[in-house]
Every structure is written in structure tokens, then in C-alpha cells.
Amino acid sequence: MAVKVAGRAASAGPARHGGQPEPAEFIQLLTPEGERVDHPDYPLDISADEIRALYRDLVLIRRIDFEAIALQRQGELGIWASLLGQEAAQVGSGRALLPTDMAFPTYREHGVAWCRGLDPTKLLELFRGVSHGGWDPKAHNFHLYTIVIGSQTLHATGYAMGIQRDGAVGEDGEAVIAYFGDGATSQGDVNEAFIWASVANAPIVFFCQNNQWAISEPLERQSRVPLYLRAHGFGFPGVRVDGNDVLACLAVTRKAMQAAREGQGPTLIEAFTYRMGAHTTTDDPTRYRLAAELETWKLKDPVERVKAYLVRTNSADEKFFAALDAEAAQVGARIRKSCLEMPDPDPRTMFENVYAEPNALLESERDQYLSYLDSFEEDAR
Amino acid sequence: MTRLALSKALNEGLRKALENDPKVLIMGEDVGKLGGVFRVTDGLQKDFGEARVVDTPLAESGIIGTAIGLALRGYRPVCEIQFDGFVFPAFDQITTQLAKMRFRSRGNLSLPVVVRIPCGGGIGAVEHHSESPEALFTHTAGLRVVACGDPADAYEMIQLSISCDDPVIFFEPKRRYWDRAEVDTAGGLATALPLSKAKTVASGTDVTVLCYGPMVRTCVAAAVAAGKEGRSLEVIDLRSLSPLDTGTIFESVRRTGRCVVAHEAPVTGGLGAEIAARVTEECFYQIEAPVLRVGGFSTPYPPSRLEEHYLPDLDRVLDAVDRTFNY
Amino acid sequence: MSELRQFKLPDVGEGLTEADIVKWHVQPGDKVTINQVIVEIETAKAVVELPCPYEGVVAALLVPEGTTADVGTAIISVEVGAQASVPQAGPQPLAPRGSTSADLVPPPPAEAGESGSGPGEGQPEPGEGGQDTAGPRLHGSPARGQAAEEDQERQSVLVGYGVKPGSTTRRPRKPAAPAAPADLGRTDLLAKPPVRKLAKDLGIDLTRLSGTGPSGSITRDDVQSAARGEVPASGLRATEPVPPARDTVLAQVAPVAAVAREERIPIRGVRKHTADAMVGSAFSAPHVTEFLQIDISETMAATARLRTLPEFRDVRVSPLLLVARALIVAIARHPVINSSWDEKAQEIVVKHYVNLGIAAATERGLIVPNIRDAHSLSFAGLARALAELAGTARAGRCTPADLRGGTITITNVGIFGVDAGTPILSPGEAAILAFGRVKDAPWVHQGQLAVRKVTTLGLSFDHRIVDGDLGSAVLRDVGAMLEDPLRMLAWT
């Protein structure tokens, strides 16, 4: 699979942060103004219906994210990691997956969760502190959120090695996608995953959302070379895509996943995007980045450009947008309601699922603690 | 019955596991073609193939991390960490992921991974090849931690660990790899002592001596020597470090009234401290003396020419036994 | 129908315990929608906008601008109407009608300078009032001048709800249920290490002691008593004076210092326990004591004759035996005397068995071991049980089981040489019979003045359970049986 690597980009020196300037080479199929462009390596056959569906995904996931931030500000969630600005990277790659593909997210991939059919309420449990992850990974082929940076890339690689051993590599095969950010590329585990995946030729796509910031540290503190070029050092292809372009992300991920499925081994996709919000709700980006940078990226908004396209091509009318607004409001209200109604876990559950086999010590601790709780007069908690 | 060295008993046990379950994989540095630096996996790649006995990149975190992924896919990986002192790059994956994923997923995810770690000193090695890090893992909820002390146990316990659905940290006493004993490789595991049970290797009346891994042989020798002096030691091989078989421990201490714990790991913050606290709490009325611990000093492991001073030997164990009679 | 809801200042995840109200964006009377920004608060040099959790009309702003509020304080009240739960088409964060993205992301704060002066460097911040911001601000804006200069570092926790203050008072516990004694394994020798050491130092063999501590363990007091070689007096030999405590000298406790004007005896062990029981009993049950003086000559004679019988050859027989039997018969005739008052269940529990307690004075204090199911013992059996009880009490070997579960008590005050007493009920019982000394006294016997063996019986009872007529009836019956022991046969 040929990878378009611009010579200039390769020798461009330290990666610049804040999208200043825009990288010389990345795959783009929809400009920020909403115009379709073609790329010879990524022909995209997509209908108006499908684009409207993608737009709906983008709008709804942005609304869910917004509602979650509000809930955190109202004390209903302990923390929330916003995906504002990264909707296209997540929806584009998420919609490129087949149901049998397995996804390993970090903790920000709410857009991918949406595409996998996961009820967004389930995502809230972790952030509300009700559980460490509210869904069964096998039900949606979407692993739990992993908070240790980069750790999941090894799990994903091992899973892909398991696919190989199951003989499930082929045209109708299965593949794995591992999500991580620009900061994670510095972690040993991510680099080890690259080693293992390449040496084993595992059916895995490494999808890096380069949102330019790892909390307060810009990309230039993580790498001297553009991230997608790192793959070459490990011996597999890397490609950079406009992470704010849902069509490009869709096309590039589809192609890479198919290559993995068919046994061509791993690909690194660097989705060049921007973290419009804070790292999490407890972060204050004004302490380390300039407002002007944010302004620049607003002009490249991932959701806006799709709307512009739909309007420009008369692919959607006022009725469509109004109905979508209404649906978004309903989704937001539903998220809010589910969050507020979420019950606290029973203390008993703290002692469950630590081991597969019965454990006498744990059982006696639980029994003692429960009777200790019972020894208090009123139900204070 | 065959007379096998402990390392060979492990080899036989691994072979049985690979035969019995096609999902069992072995992975680690040099485990395939070389058969492992201690030959514990000798011959297995030849017989079971490279897909099942995997020579991995030199990356401990990667070994455990990919093993987790394989386990998520339904496999039962048996990882080898080449030496105790090199487990630390994998410590993150073991403690933040391997130990916690069942709990994190509320039982939806199961990681039946075994991490084999040759441990302990007494082989005249350079740094990082003589560590006893078991307390770091017994302190981590979600992990089973076991240590085999003799060839027969090695053979059975490795198989039981592999078939256990919980992640197991499996400590092998490297200086005992060449100890030989009778092992029944023909019989199945139906009559094997469960993985969570301790084993009384010498019965006695005066003092209960608790040990595991490389110290079992030392404590049995100590019991024989003590017997000649008219003192009767009961030696118990704990086998399971987490969970502890407290039933066996307390029954013995209540009978003898005295307890000594012996391990190579440093005494401070070691597993002996946990045992001493529990024994004191549960057997308070029956103990004649405080629980005494014998183990390494609160120093990093010394150069090999000093290791005899560091490692507890027969005399140090019996010194502790004597001291329990000073109360 | 509307409802007044209050929004309490949340902990926005920065370890806040308080925040300053910087600027209100709404006034009472304004309509508000869910997630509409209503106020800016200041935390750790950043200003955070709070979105409204309710939809309705602002009723009141509860905390004025410029003041500090604690997390958890209500800051605004909103009248929430019965409206649809779908938020109105107020400011929405969705793709707006216009084609700019300006409304998607709140505009950043205007910077006072461009040259990289970071936020919080003391630059005054122009206000942002009047913006139609659609959602919560996602990053703070530079603090106002003064606050920025204050070096008030609030601890940012960064990853969670923030730090909760720990409690400073204890939560009240339910009254402890009596714990079942733990299975302590080897139970023959329960003694804590300090007690073992004491025993060793005093040369006491622990295996020959019975403990009075929890679960029958041997206490320090037990060891010290054994060291002093004391024999606890029993209350059974009515006609003998109490043997004086033998002060044999093995006590090697602290050497006697110069005689002090006061001596302090720690309240511990048996004495403490008995005192607590007495206080509990005395101050919960209204005690009434009635007395009956009787001619006990027949009982004394019967006692002497019993001693000659082979069945009683090897067992100690005293008048107490007949007193005990008489009481048991009286209970059969008046069961309610053998009951207890269950305050919690508001029930009187009438026991249909008799665990007969015999008060025994020991060196350590008063204990009341009881004979279980005394009502089912034969006469000889009862004699043996009484003798055994005396022996155990004297040796200090009563177990906690012996001391629990009594249903009625006899106390022999006669051994102290007095005629009568007003005994205090054993806890949980309804009556206690005091048996005074037997003395020769003038009595009208068969119409003539004679010298007879006379004694006084005293019955204290719990007047909540036992009325005067019942108490008197029991006392009369006991008296009658002791005056003529054949009545014991007649009434069974």
C-alpha cells in the first residue's frame, strides 16, 4: 500500500504545534469550507444519505459531550474528558469499522462508542464514579476505557495476535483498531506495541488522534518528527489525515482496516486535529495556550464544514436541520435524566468480581464491613 | 513416578498444559528456540510450534500487555519474565491492568494469564537476578500469588495455575531448579493439593515454621537439625501467598504456641509481617511468644560474595526458633 | 404546579471548598433554561461559568456578587414550572442558523496583552457581560486583578470530585449485641501475654486456674487472687460463721509503703461487673421488699434427718436446700414470680424453667452463679448441685456460662449474722429471696411460749411485674413449706 509521504513533511523539522502552519501533506476529502476534493489513493463513494447520517452523528455526539460538561459543572459528574473538536476523527474512524472489528479506546472516544452502538449513558458511569466502566466490551466490541496512557495499545496488539491464531485473517477477516493520543506516542507501551505489531504483522490499525496537546504540553515536546512518520521506523506504513474531515477519516480508516484484515499488517493513522476544549473539566487551557490558536481552529470546525457542504449541495433542508436540533435536545435531556437518576453502587459490590474463585479473606472482610455498617444507628450514608 | 529436577518438573507440567488445552500459549524472551535460559521450556516450541511457544521481543511490558490482549481473545497465555529483577517494566501492566480488569469490568472480562518468575538468590549472580518481589504482588488485590518449593508441587501447581481463571504470579525458586525428587507425571490432578492450600512438610509440636519457595528446603533441613537437639519443629510450605491458607497456619500455631516466618525477601514490609499480624490477632491467647521473622536485611541485595550473609540459612532460622523460647 | 428548586454551589472538581461569586448573569424574574449560564464563580485563579440545572423562572439570587460561598450552599432558587422536559429553544450549542462557528465554542476571554503574559499575572480582566454565550465556558478566564495577586493556591485535585472534609464527630452506634465468644481453639488456657508474664513472675501455674475474664480467659485479678491464696467465702453454711479470709502471704505485689490516709482500690473485674448489674437493676425495676418471720424448727430437724439418709451421705445438706426446694415449689404455684420484664418488646417473659441463682460472696465480690433447670432436679440432685456450686464459687472457677441466664435468686444473708435484708434483684429477674440467720427466739408454739428456731424471710420483687398479693402469696408459701416441710410434698 503506497503511502503518500511528502518529502517536505519528512524533513520539516520539529513538529509545530497549534496547526501553525497546516501540515503540507495530509489526506483531505472535504475542505473546511465544505467543498469536496478527491484524493487518488482514497476514492470515496458515498451517498447524500450517508453524509447526512454522518452529520447527524457529529451533531449528536457534540451535544452529548456538551451536556456532560454541563453536568460536571453542576456537580453531577466528577470529571469529563471532552472530545470537542475531535468529532470527525472519531465518527469517521468509528463508522469505518465492521461489527466484527474490535476497538480499544483511551478515555475520550465517546464518538467511537456512539458508532459502536453503546448507549452514551453507560459512558457516564465512569465519570460519575459509579463504576470503572459501565459496559460489557464483548457486547459492542468496544473495550472499556483505559486510563493508563497507552496501555491499551498492547492489549489491542495482543488481541490482534489472537485473531491471527484463530485464523480470522482474510478478506472477511477481523481487525483491531487502537486509539491513543499524541502524548501517548511517547509511552514505552505504545512503542512496544508498534514493535510487536510489526514483528508479528498483526491485523491492527493504530489510530492516533493528534489533537496537538497532552494536557499542557504541545506536540513538539513529544516528538521531533511528524507522528505518522514514526511508523516507518518500525517498519510499517503511516499516513496523516485531516482529523477534522470526517470523510477523509472514514476513507483512510476503511482502507487501513481492510489491509489489516487481509493480513497486510499494521498501519499508523495520524488524525491531525485539535482539542478545542480542555484536557478534562478540571483543566484550564488559558494557562498554556493562546486564544488566537483556538480561533484558527474554529475556522476548521469538523461539524460546520459538513453542514456547509450539505447546504451548498442542497443535500439537506431546513426541516432536516430543525428535526436534528430537536433530536439533539432530546438526546441531551435523556443523558441528563439518566445521569441524575443513576443510583450509587451498593457497598457490597466493592467486594465482588475481584477474583474468579471464592476468596475466604475477602468474604470475611465483606461480612465484617457489612455488619460494621449495620452497627450504626441511622442510615447516615 | 519419575525422579525429576524442579525445572524439568515445570517443563513436564507446561507440556501437559499445552497438550490439554489448545488455548494455552507460552511467551517470553528466549523461551522458544533456546528453551529458556533455565531450560524450563526446553523442547516445547519444537513440539507445539511457534504460534504457541513464542519468542517475544525484549519488552516485558509488551509481554504482559499482549498477553492481556490474547487473554481477552480467549487464550490462556503463560508468560515468562526471565528474572525477578526484570519484572519491573511489566509492573504497570501487571498491577494496573492484569490485576484489575475483572473488577473494572464487573466480571465481564477474565484474564487467565500466568506470569512465571524465577526468583530468589543463592546462585552467585550479579544485580537484579536474585530478587524476591512477592510482597509487591500479594499487596495487589486481584492477583493470585503462588510459590512452588519442590518438584512435585512445581509439576502440579503450574498446571493448576494455568487452569485457574484468575491471573497468577507464579514464583519459581531458581536456586532449587536442580533439586530432584519423585514426581508422579502419570496421574492426573484429581488428587493434587488445591492451589490455595499450604502443605505441612514436617510435623512437629514445639514451633511452627512458615516458609515458601527457596526457603522450604532450608527450613526442612533446620527441622532435622533441631530434632537432633530435641526440639520438634513443624514446617509448613505456604505454597499460596495470596490468598494465604490461614486455616492451616492458625491450626498449627494454636497447637505449638510459637511461630517463625522465614523468607528471602527483606523482613521490613515483607509477607512475614502480614502473617505475623494475622497470627497475633487470631491466636493471641495461644502464642507464648511474638511471631518472629527471618529474612533479608533492609538493604538492596548485596554482591554475590556477600549473599550468604544476606540470605537466611539454617542457623538463622534456628536462631529465631531459639529466640521464641526466650519469652 | 411549580416547585421552588435550589442550586447548591457544586465542587467543580478542583478540590473546592468555597468559591467567590463573581458575576450573576441573571436577575430574579428572568426565565432560565437548562444549561444556561447563570453565574461566574472564581476558583484558583480561573473563572468558571456554571450552567443552570433547572428550567423555570429565577426566584432569588441567594448569594450576592463579591461574596464567598461554601460548596454546598444554595446560591440561587428557581421556580420550576410544570413544563416539558425538553428544553426550550433557548441558546443551544448546536449548529446555529448562521454559518459561522462562532456560537459553537464560547469566545475566549479578551486578552489584556498579546505578548505571552499568561493568565493570572495581575492584569485586570474586562468583563464579559452581555455575551450570548451558549454553553459553559470550557476554560477559565484570567482572574481579576486582586485575586490574581493573592497567592491563594487552592489545591487542585484535577481528577475527581475533589477533597471532602473528613468528619469530626463519631456516628452513633447501636447498642452492642452480646457477641458470641469467638472460637478460640485451644480453650484450656486463655491468657493474654501480660497475664502470662505476671503468672510466671508470681510462680502461679495457669493451668490450675479458671478465668473470670471474657470467654473464660484468665485475668490479672485471677492470677493475683491465686497468688494471695485466698478462698472466696460461700453463702451456704448458714450455721457456721464465715471463715476469715486467710491472708497468707504469697502476694508479692508492691511492697507496702508508709500507711496512707486513703487507699484506692481500682474498680475492676467482678466488683465492677456486679456494681453495674446492681445499678442497672436498682434503677430500672421498682423494688418492693416484704418480710415474713417464721418458725423454721421443723426444717432444721428435717435437715438433720436428711443428713443421715444414705442418699445424702456424700453430699452437704443445709437448710438452704429446703429453702431452695420450697422456692421452686412456690414458683410452680405462682409462675409469674419467675419472669422478666422485656422493655424493648414490651412483654413480660414468664419462664417455665428455673435457673436458680445462689448469691455467693467471694473475695473479688458478689457473684451469682445459677443452677440450670433446678426445677427438674431430684432432691438429691439439687443438693449435689448446690454443693458443687458452692465449691466452684469458692475456688473462683465459675465460668461466664454459670453466671448467665438465671431466672430467680436466693441470697443467704444469714451467714453475715443478720436477721433480714432488702436484697436487690439480679438483672433480668422478677424476685429475690433473702434468707436470714436462724436463731433461737421466743415463739408462740401450739399456744404456748417456747424457744423455737426462728428466721426471717425477705422477698424483694419487681413491682412492675409482681403485685403485692402475688409477692405475698409466694412469700407465704415459702414460709409455710419451711414451717412444715411436708407441705413441699403436698404441693407437688
Short mmCIF file of N, CA and C in Angstrom, two decimals, chain A residues 5 13 19 36 63 82 110 128 172 176 180 251 271 296 341 354-355 361 364 381:
data_model
loop_
_atom_site.label_atom_id
_atom_site.label_comp_id
_atom_site.label_asym_id
_atom_site.label_seq_id
_atom_site.Cartn_x
_atom_site.Cartn_y
_atom_site.Cartn_z
N VAL A 5 3.94 10.15 1.16
CA VAL A 5 4.73 10.87 2.17
C VAL A 5 5.39 12.03 1.47
N GLY A 13 11.47 19.19 10.06
CA GLY A 13 11.98 19.61 11.36
C GLY A 13 10.97 19.30 12.46
N GLY A 19 -1.23 23.89 14.86
CA GLY A 19 -1.66 23.98 13.46
C GLY A 19 -1.09 25.19 12.77
N ARG A 36 -15.92 19.38 -1.57
CA ARG A 36 -15.36 18.05 -1.76
C ARG A 36 -14.12 18.13 -2.63
N ARG A 63 -23.43 17.24 21.03
CA ARG A 63 -24.46 17.59 22.02
C ARG A 63 -24.29 16.79 23.30
N SER A 82 -13.63 15.99 27.43
CA SER A 82 -14.41 16.44 26.27
C SER A 82 -13.73 16.08 24.96
N HIS A 110 -15.75 8.99 22.99
CA HIS A 110 -17.21 8.89 23.12
C HIS A 110 -17.86 8.82 21.74
N ARG A 128 -18.94 9.56 36.63
CA ARG A 128 -19.72 9.88 37.82
C ARG A 128 -19.19 9.14 39.05
N ASP A 172 -12.56 -11.58 4.59
CA ASP A 172 -13.69 -11.41 5.50
C ASP A 172 -13.24 -11.48 6.95
N VAL A 176 -8.33 -5.06 14.40
CA VAL A 176 -8.41 -4.31 15.65
C VAL A 176 -8.01 -2.87 15.37
N PHE A 180 -5.30 6.24 20.54
CA PHE A 180 -4.43 6.87 21.53
C PHE A 180 -4.13 8.28 21.03
N ALA A 251 -12.50 7.28 4.94
CA ALA A 251 -11.85 6.60 3.82
C ALA A 251 -10.51 5.99 4.22
N ALA A 271 -4.42 11.24 12.86
CA ALA A 271 -5.53 12.15 12.55
C ALA A 271 -5.16 13.52 13.12
N THR A 296 -8.07 30.04 15.16
CA THR A 296 -7.67 29.45 13.88
C THR A 296 -8.38 28.12 13.66
N GLU A 341 -30.50 10.17 37.52
CA GLU A 341 -31.18 9.03 38.12
C GLU A 341 -30.25 7.88 38.44
N VAL A 354 -13.48 -9.45 42.32
CA VAL A 354 -12.05 -9.24 42.45
C VAL A 354 -11.34 -10.48 41.91
N TYR A 355 -11.91 -11.62 42.24
CA TYR A 355 -11.35 -12.89 41.75
C TYR A 355 -12.44 -13.70 41.11
N LEU A 361 -10.75 -14.67 52.59
CA LEU A 361 -10.37 -13.42 53.24
C LEU A 361 -11.31 -12.29 52.81
N SER A 364 -14.72 -12.63 54.33
CA SER A 364 -14.82 -12.25 55.73
C SER A 364 -14.69 -10.74 55.88
N ARG A 381 -25.27 7.13 55.49
CA ARG A 381 -24.74 7.25 54.12
C ARG A 381 -25.86 7.12 53.10
#
